[in-house]
Tab-separated table of C-alpha atoms in Angstrom:
chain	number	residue	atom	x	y	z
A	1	UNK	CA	-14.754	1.510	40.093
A	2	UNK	CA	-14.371	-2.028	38.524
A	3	UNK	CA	-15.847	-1.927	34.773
A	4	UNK	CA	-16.806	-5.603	33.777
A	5	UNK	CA	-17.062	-7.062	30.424
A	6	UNK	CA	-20.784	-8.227	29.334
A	7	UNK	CA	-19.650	-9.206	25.882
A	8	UNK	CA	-17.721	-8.224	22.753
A	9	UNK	CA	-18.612	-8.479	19.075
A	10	UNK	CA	-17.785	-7.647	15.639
A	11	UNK	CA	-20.814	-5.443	14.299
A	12	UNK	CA	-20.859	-5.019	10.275
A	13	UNK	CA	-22.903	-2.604	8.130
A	14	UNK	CA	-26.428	-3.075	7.782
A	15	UNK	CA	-26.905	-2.684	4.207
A	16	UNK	CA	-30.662	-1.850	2.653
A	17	UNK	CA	-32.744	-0.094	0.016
A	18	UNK	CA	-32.870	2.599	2.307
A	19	UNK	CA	-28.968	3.321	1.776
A	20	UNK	CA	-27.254	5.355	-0.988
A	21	UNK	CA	-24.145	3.182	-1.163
A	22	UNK	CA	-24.453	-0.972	-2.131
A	23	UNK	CA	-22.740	-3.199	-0.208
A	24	UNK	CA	-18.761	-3.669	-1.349
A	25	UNK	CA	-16.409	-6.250	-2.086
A	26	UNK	CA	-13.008	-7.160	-0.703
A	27	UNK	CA	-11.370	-5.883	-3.274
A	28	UNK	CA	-12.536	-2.300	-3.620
A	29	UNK	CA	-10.300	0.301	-1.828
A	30	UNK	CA	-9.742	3.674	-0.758
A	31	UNK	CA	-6.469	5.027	-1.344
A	32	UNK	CA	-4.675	7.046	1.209
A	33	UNK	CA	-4.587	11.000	1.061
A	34	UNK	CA	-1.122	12.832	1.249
A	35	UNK	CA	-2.642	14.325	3.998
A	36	UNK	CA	-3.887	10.629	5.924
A	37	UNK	CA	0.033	9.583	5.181
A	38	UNK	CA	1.351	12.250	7.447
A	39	UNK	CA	-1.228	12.188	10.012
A	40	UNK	CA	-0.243	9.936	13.421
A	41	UNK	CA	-0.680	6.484	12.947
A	42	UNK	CA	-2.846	5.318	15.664
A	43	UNK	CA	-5.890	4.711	17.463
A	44	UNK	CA	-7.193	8.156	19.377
A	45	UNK	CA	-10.010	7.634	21.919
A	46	UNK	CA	-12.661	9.915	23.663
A	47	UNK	CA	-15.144	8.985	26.280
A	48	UNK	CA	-19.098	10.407	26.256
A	49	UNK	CA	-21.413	10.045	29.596
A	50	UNK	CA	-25.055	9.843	29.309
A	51	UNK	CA	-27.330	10.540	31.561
A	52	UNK	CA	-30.542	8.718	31.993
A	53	UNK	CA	-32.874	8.116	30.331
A	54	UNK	CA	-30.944	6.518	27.776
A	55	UNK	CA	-31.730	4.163	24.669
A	56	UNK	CA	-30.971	0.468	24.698
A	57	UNK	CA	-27.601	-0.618	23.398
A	58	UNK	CA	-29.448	-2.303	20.460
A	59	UNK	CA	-31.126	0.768	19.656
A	60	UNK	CA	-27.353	2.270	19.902
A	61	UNK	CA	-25.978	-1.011	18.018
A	62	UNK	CA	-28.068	-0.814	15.032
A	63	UNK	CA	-27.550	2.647	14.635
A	64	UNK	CA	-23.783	2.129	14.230
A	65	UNK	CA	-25.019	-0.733	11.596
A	66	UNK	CA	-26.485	1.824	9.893
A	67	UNK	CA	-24.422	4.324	9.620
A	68	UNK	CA	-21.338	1.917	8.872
A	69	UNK	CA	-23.025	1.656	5.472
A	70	UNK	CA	-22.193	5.011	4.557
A	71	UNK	CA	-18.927	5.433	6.774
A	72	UNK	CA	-17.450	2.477	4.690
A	73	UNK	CA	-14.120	3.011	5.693
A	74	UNK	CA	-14.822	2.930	9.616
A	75	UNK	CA	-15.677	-0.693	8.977
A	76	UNK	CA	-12.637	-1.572	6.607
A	77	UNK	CA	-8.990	-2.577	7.295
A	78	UNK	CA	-5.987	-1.360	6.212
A	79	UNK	CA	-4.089	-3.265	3.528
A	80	UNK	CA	-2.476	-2.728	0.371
A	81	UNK	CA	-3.079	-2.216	-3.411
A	82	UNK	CA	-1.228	-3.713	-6.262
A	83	UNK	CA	1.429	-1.247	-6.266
A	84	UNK	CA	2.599	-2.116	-2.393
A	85	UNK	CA	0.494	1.475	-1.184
A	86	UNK	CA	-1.290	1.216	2.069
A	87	UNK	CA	-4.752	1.558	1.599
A	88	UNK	CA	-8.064	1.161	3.623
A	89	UNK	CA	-10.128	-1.656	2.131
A	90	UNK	CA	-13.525	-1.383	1.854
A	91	UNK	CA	-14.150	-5.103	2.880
A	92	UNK	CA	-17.204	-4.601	5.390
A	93	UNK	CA	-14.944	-6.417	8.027
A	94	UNK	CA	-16.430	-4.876	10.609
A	95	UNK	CA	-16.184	-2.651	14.147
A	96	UNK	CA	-15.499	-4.274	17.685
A	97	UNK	CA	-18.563	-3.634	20.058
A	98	UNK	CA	-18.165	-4.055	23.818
A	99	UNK	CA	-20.878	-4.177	26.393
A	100	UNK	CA	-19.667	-3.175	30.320
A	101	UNK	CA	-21.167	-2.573	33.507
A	102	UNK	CA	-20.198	-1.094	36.629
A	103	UNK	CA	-21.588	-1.982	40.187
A	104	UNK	CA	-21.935	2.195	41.298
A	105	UNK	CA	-23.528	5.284	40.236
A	106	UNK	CA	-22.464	7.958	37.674
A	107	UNK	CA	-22.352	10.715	40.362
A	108	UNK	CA	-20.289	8.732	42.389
A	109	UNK	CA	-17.434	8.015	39.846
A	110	UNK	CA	-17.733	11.999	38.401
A	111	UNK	CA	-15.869	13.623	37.946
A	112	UNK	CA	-13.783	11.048	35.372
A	113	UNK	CA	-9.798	11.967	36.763
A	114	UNK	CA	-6.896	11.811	33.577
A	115	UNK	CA	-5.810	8.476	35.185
A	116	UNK	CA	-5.578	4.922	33.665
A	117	UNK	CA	-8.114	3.813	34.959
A	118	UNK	CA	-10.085	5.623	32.123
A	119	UNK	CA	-8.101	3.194	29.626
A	120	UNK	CA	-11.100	0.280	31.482
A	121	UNK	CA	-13.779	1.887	29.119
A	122	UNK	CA	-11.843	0.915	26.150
A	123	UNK	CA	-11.217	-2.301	24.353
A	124	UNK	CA	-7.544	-2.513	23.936
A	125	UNK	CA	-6.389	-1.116	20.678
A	126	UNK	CA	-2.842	-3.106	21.145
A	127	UNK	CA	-2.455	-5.138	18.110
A	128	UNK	CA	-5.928	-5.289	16.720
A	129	UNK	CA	-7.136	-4.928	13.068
A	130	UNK	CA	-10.513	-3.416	13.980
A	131	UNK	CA	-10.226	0.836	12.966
A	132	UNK	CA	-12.738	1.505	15.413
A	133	UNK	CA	-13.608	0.248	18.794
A	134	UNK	CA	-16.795	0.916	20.493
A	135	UNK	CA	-17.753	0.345	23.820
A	136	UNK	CA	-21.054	1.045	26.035
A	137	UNK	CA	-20.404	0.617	29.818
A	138	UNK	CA	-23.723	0.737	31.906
A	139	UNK	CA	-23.850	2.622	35.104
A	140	UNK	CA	-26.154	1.072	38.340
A	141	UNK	CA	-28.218	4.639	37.540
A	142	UNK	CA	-28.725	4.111	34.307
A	143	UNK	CA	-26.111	6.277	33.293
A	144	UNK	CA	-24.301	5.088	29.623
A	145	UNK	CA	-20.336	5.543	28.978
A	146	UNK	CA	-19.404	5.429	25.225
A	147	UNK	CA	-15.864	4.832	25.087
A	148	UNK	CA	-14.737	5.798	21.383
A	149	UNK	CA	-11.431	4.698	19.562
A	150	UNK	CA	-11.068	5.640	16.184
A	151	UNK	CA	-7.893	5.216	13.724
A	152	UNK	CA	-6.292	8.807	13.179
A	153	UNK	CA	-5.341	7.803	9.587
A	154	UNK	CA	-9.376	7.029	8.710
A	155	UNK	CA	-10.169	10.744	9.803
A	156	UNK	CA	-9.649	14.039	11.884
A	157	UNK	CA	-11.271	15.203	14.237
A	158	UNK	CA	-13.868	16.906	11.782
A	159	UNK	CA	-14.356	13.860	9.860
A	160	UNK	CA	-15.175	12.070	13.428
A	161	UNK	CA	-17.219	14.499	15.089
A	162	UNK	CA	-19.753	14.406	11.505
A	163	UNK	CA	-19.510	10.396	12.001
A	164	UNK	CA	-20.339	10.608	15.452
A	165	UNK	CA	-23.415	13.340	14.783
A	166	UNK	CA	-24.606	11.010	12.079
A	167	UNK	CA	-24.533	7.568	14.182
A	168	UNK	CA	-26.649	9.837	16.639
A	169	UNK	CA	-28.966	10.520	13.645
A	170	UNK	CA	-29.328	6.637	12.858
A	171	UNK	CA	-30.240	5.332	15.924
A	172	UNK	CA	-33.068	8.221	16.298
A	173	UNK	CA	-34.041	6.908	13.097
A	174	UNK	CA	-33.174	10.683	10.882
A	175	UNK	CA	-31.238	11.185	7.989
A	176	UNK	CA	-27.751	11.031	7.745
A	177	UNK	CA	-26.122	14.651	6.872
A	178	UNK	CA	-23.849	15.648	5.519
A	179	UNK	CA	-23.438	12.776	3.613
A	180	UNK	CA	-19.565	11.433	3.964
A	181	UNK	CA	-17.772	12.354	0.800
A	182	UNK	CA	-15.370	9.527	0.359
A	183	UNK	CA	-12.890	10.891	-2.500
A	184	UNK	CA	-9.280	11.243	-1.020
A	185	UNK	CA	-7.535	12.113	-4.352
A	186	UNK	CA	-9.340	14.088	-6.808
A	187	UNK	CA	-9.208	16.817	-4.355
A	188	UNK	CA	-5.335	17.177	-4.189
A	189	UNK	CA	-4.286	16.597	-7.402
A	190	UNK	CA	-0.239	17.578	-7.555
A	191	UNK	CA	0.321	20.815	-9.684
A	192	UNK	CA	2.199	20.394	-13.051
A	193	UNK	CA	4.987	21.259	-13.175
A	194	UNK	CA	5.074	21.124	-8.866
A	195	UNK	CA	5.042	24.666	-7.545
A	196	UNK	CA	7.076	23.979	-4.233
A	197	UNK	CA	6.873	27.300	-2.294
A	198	UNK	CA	7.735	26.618	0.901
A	199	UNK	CA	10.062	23.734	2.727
A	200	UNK	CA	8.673	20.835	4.246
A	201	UNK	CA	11.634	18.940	5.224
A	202	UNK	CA	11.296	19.359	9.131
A	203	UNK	CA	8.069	20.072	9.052
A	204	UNK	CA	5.571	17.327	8.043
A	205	UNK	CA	8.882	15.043	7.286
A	206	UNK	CA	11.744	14.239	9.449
A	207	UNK	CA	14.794	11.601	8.644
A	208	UNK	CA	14.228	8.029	9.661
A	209	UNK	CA	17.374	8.515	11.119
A	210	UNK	CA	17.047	11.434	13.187
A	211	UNK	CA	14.225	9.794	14.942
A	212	UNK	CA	16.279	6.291	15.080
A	213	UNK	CA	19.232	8.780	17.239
A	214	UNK	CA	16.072	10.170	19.707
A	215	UNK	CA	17.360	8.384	22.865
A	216	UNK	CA	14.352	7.381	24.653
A	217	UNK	CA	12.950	9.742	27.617
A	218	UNK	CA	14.068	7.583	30.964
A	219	UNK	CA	11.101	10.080	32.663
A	220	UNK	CA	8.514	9.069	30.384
A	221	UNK	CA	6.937	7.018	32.760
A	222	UNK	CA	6.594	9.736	35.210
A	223	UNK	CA	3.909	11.853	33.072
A	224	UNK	CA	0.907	12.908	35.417
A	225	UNK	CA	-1.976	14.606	33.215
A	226	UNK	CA	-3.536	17.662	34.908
A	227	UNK	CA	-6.534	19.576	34.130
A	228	UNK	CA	-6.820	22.812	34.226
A	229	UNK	CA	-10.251	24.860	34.434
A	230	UNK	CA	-10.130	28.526	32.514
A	231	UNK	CA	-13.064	30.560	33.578
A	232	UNK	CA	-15.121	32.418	31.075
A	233	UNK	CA	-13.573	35.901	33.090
A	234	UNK	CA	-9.989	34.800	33.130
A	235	UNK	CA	-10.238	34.300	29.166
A	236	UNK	CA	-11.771	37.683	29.051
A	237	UNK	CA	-9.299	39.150	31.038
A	238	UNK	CA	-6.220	36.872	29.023
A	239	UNK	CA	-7.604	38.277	26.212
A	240	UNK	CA	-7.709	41.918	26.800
A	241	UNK	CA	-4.585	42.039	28.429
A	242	UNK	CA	-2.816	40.312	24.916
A	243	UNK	CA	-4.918	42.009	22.839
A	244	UNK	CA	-4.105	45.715	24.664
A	245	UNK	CA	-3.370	48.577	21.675
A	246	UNK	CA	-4.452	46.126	19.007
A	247	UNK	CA	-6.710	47.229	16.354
A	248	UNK	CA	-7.777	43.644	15.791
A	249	UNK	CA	-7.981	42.025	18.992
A	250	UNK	CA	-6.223	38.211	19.362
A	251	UNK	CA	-8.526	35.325	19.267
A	252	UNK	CA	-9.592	33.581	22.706
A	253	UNK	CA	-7.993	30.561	21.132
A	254	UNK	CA	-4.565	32.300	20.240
A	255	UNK	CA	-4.989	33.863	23.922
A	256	UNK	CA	-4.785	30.635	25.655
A	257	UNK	CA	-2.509	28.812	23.809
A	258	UNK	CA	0.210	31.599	24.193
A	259	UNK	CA	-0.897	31.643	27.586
A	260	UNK	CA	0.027	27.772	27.951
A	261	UNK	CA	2.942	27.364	25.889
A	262	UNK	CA	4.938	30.685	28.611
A	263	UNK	CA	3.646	28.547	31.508
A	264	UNK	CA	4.429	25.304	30.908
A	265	UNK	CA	7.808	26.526	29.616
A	266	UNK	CA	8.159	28.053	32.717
A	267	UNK	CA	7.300	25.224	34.853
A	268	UNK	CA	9.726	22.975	33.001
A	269	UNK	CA	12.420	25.174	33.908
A	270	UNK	CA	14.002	25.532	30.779
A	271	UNK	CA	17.378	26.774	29.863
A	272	UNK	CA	16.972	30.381	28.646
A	273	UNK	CA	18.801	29.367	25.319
A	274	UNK	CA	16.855	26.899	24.032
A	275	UNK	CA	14.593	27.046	21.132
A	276	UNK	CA	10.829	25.915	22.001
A	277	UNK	CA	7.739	25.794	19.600
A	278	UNK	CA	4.285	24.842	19.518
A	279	UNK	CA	2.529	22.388	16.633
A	280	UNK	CA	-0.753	23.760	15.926
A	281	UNK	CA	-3.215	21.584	13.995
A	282	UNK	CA	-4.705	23.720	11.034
A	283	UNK	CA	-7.752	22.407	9.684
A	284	UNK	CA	-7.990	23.058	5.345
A	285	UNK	CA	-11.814	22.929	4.553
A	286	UNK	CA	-11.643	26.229	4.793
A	287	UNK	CA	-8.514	27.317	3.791
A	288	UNK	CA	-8.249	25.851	0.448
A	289	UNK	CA	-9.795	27.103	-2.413
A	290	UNK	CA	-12.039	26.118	-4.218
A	291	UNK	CA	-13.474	25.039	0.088
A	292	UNK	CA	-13.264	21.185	0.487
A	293	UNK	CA	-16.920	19.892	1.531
A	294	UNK	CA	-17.599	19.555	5.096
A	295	UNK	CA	-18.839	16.276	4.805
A	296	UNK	CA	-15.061	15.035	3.375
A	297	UNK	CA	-14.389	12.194	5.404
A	298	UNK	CA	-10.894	11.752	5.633
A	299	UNK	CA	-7.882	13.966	7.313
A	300	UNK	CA	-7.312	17.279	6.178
A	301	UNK	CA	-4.920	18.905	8.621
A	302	UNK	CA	-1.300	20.161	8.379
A	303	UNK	CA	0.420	22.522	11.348
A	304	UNK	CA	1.664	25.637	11.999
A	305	UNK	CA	5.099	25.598	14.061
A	306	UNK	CA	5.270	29.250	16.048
A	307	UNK	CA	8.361	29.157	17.852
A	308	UNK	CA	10.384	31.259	20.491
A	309	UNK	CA	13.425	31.340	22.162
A	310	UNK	CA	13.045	30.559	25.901
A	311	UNK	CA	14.496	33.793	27.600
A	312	UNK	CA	12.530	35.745	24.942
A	313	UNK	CA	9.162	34.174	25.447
A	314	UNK	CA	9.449	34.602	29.086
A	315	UNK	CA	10.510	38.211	29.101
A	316	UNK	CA	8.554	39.594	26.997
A	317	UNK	CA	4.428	39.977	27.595
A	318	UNK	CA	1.484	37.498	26.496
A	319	UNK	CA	1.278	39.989	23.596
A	320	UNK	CA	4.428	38.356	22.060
A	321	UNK	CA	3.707	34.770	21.997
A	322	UNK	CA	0.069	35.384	20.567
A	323	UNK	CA	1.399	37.509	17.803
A	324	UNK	CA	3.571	34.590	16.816
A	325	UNK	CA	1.331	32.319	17.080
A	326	UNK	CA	-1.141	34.202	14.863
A	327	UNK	CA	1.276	35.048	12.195
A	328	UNK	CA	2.223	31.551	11.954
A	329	UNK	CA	-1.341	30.123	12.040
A	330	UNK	CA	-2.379	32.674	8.931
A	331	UNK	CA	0.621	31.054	7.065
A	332	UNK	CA	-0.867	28.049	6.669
A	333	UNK	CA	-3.111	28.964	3.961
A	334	UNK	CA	-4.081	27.696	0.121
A	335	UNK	CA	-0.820	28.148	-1.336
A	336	UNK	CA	0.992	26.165	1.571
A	337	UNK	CA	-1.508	23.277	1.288
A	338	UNK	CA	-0.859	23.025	-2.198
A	339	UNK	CA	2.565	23.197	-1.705
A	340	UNK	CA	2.143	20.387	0.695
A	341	UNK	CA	0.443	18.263	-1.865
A	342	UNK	CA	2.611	18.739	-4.898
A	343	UNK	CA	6.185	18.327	-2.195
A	344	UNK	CA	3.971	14.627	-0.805
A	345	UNK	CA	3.129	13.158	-4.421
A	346	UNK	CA	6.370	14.043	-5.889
A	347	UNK	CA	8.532	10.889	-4.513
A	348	UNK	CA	10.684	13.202	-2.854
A	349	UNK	CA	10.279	11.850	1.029
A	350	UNK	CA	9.919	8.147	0.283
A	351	UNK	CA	13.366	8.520	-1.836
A	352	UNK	CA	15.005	10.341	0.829
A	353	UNK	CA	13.288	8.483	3.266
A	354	UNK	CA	11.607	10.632	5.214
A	355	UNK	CA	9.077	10.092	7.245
A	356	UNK	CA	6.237	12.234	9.231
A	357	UNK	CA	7.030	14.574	12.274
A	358	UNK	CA	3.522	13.389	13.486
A	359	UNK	CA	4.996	10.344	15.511
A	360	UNK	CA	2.501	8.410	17.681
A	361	UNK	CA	6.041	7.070	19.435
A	362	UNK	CA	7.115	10.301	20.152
A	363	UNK	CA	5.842	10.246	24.311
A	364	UNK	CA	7.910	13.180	25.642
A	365	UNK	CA	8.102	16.559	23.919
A	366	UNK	CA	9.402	18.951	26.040
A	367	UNK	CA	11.005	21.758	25.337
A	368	UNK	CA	7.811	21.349	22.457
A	369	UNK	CA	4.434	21.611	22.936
A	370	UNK	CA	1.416	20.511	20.255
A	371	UNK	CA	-1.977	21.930	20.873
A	372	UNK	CA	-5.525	20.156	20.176
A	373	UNK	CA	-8.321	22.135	20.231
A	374	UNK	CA	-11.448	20.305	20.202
A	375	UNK	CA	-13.158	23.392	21.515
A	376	UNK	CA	-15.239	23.716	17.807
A	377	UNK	CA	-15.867	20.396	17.322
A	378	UNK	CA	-19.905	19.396	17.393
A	379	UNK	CA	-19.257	16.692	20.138
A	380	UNK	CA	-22.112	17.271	22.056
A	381	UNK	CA	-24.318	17.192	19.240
A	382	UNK	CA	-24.277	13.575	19.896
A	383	UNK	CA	-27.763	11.889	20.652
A	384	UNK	CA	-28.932	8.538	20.260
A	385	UNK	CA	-32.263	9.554	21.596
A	386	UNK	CA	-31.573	10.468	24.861
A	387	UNK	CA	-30.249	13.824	24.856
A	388	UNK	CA	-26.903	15.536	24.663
A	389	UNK	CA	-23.991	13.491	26.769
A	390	UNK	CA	-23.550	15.338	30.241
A	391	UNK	CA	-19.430	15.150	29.884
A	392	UNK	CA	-17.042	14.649	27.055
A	393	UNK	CA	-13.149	14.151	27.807
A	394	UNK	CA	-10.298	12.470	25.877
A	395	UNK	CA	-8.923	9.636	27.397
A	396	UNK	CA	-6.163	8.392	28.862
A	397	UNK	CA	-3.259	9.922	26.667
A	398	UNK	CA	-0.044	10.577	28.748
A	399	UNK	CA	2.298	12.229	26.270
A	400	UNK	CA	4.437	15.045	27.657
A	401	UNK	CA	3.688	18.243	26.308
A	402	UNK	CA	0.426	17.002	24.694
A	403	UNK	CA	-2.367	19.824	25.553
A	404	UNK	CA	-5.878	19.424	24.750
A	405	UNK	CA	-8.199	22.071	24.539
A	406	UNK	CA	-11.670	21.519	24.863
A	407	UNK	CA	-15.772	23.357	26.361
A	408	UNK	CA	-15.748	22.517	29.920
A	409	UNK	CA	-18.821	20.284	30.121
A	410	UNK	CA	-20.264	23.277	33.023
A	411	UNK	CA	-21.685	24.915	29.273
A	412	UNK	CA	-20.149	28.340	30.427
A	413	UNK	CA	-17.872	29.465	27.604
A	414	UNK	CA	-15.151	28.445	29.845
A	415	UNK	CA	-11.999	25.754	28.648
A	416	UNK	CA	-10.492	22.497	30.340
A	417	UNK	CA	-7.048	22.060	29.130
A	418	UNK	CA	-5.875	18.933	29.923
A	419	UNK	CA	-1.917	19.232	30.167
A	420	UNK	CA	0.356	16.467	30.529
A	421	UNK	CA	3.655	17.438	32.270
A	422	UNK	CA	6.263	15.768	34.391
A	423	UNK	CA	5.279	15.214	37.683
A	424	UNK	CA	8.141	16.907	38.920
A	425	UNK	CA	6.940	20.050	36.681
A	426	UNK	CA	3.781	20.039	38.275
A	427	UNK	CA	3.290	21.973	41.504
A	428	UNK	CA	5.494	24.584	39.311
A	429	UNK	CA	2.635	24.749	36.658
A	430	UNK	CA	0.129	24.928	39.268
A	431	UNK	CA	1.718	27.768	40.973
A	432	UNK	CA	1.962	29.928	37.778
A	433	UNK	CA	-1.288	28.332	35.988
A	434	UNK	CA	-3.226	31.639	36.727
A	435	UNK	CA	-1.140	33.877	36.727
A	436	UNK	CA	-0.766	36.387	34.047
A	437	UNK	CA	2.251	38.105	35.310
């Protein structure tokens, strides 16, 4: 499959009557939440496929004008205020637009393999100001690709799935809802005096120089990514078996990911001793109180850490880890956000100079996991006037230990989990994928 480059632009907001907010100058800005600060600092991407028939890429193109002029940010640039603080100016600059072709079918590339090769419906996010990249590769069937790479620190995963449901909504021509609340700090306003309840030295922050001592991986460049199919029965099954003598049965969610983190640690062959845990990405709308707006734009995530030791986590049944993992999870609650936000304004980790435990550098993780689960996430809510995309599947993203959760695109309640291992790990983790022994 050879993807070739039609063209590549800069496309800017359209601003119009029709739209809420007027255009902005250069010099308006939107300050960074405590929450953006810790979040990783750099580009993630996803990939759509569209089936024919499918709108024009100028019906798709002025869409994205459109919706740019209420997703200000999305078409900003990162800078800085008076003070030396990073911020995201609101200077209109613009997104990078790619159009791409390929000489074959759809059906003949399907199904999309966690290779590089999927990096070739990208533009290259290596040293470019643009937050967001866009580009719209054209099958010889009609079929459309939207490759999608979007800044973490503009948004999470929330934040992006409502952008991408609302450029849908613009280039049918419909309202955009919700409407993006912009606001990153009138909603966490520190505590006075700070109430700091609970520690967050190793775990949002970690010393500058504890990551300066990490001696670099020499296997990193041996990751293979491998995905994984769960059937809609083998999660039922998963489940009852955790959830066996429970009053309130475990969650499919907490079902898989205990059943992920003892495999993988098994297939790694770890040393019985050592200490593994799992980052788990907690969203706050929901958790805080008063309930942030669903339409809040930026990021709004912090992580539980459940953690085992190895010999423990192996011996003992399913039922274990997904206890842990639960009790952890329902830690992360209103009084550890604000704890969170009074510990992050406070001064605290810039004098001590700490910085986050999110590290986009970090490309090798083992004995750790971190689980994504996208499985919630409106992503196939997505139409530009065509109809739902076919398939949805992150791209290219070969960090060790890295798992993704996510709908298989079959529709079935089953999961893909797409897990990044060494590829020495690998025919272990195949061997035991399935098993619930």
């Amino acid at each position: 499959m050879h993807v070739v480059v039609e063209s590549s632009r800069i496309i800017k907001p359209a601003h119009n009557a029709d739209h809420i907010r007027p255009p902005l100058t250069t010099t308006q800005h939107i300050p960074l939440s405590v929450f953006d600060k810790v979040t990783f600092d750099t580009h993630v991407a996803v990939i759509y496929a569209f089936r024919p028939p499918t709108p024009p890429n100028s019906v798709i193109e002025e869409g994205l004008a459109k919706v740019l002029a209420e997703y200000g940010e999305y078409a900003g640039r990162f800078g800085e205020d008076s003070e030396g603080n990073r911020v995201i100016l609101l200077s209109d600059e613009g997104v990078r637009f790619v159009e791409a072709s390929v000489d074959t079918t759809l059906s003949n590339a399907m199904p999309f393999k966690p290779s590089p090769s999927l990096l070739d419906f990208h533009p290259s996010a290596d040293g470019v100001e643009e937050l967001l990249l866009v580009q719209l590769t054209r099958f010889a069937c009609g079929s459309l690709v939207l490759g999608f790479s979007l800044h973490h620190v503009i948004s999470d995963g929330h934040a992006t799935s409502n952008f991408l449901v609302s450029w849908g909504r613009a280039s049918r021509g419909l309202s955009i809802n919700p409407l993006p609340l912009h606001d990153r700090t009138s909603l966490f306003v520190p505590r006075q005096p700070p109430q700091l309840e609970f520690e967050h030295r190793g775990v949002e922050f970690k010393s500058k120089k504890s990551r300066d001592s990490n001696t670099e991986n020499p296997l990193k460049n041996e990751v293979v990514i491998h995905k994984a199919h769960f059937t809609k029965e083998f999660l039922s099954k998963l489940k009852a078996m955790a959830s066996a003598g429970r009053d309130q049965p475990y969650t499919t969610f907490q079902c898989m990911v205990a059943h992920l983190w003892r495999v993988v640690t098994k297939a790694r062959g770890l040393n019985g001793c050592e200490t593994t845990h799992v980052r788990i990405a907690v969203d706050g709308r929901r958790r805080m109180i008063p309930a942030v707006p669903d339409g809040y734009s930026g990021n709004l995530v912090l992580w539980a850490f459940p953690r085992a030791n190895v010999r423990e986590l192996m011996k003992r049944p399913l039922q274990y880890a997904a206890d842990l993992i639960r009790t952890e999870v329902a830690k992360v609650e209103d009084s550890y956000f604000k704890s969170f936000i009074d510990f992050s304004s406070s001064g605290a980790a810039e004098e001590e100079g700490l910085m986050p435990t999110a590290d986009a550098d970090e490309m090798v993780l083992c004995p750790n996991l971190e689980v994504d689960s996208w499985t919630r996430f409106p992503f196939y809510d997505l139409d530009f006037g065509g109809g739902s995309p076919y398939y949805f599947v992150p791209s290219y993203l070969p960090v060790e230990g890295l798992l993704i959760l996510l709908p298989s695109f079959i529709g079935d309640g089953s999961i893909d989990a797409f897990v990044p291992l060494f590829h020495h790990n690998l025919d272990s983790f195949k061997l035991c994928c399935y098993s619930m022994d």
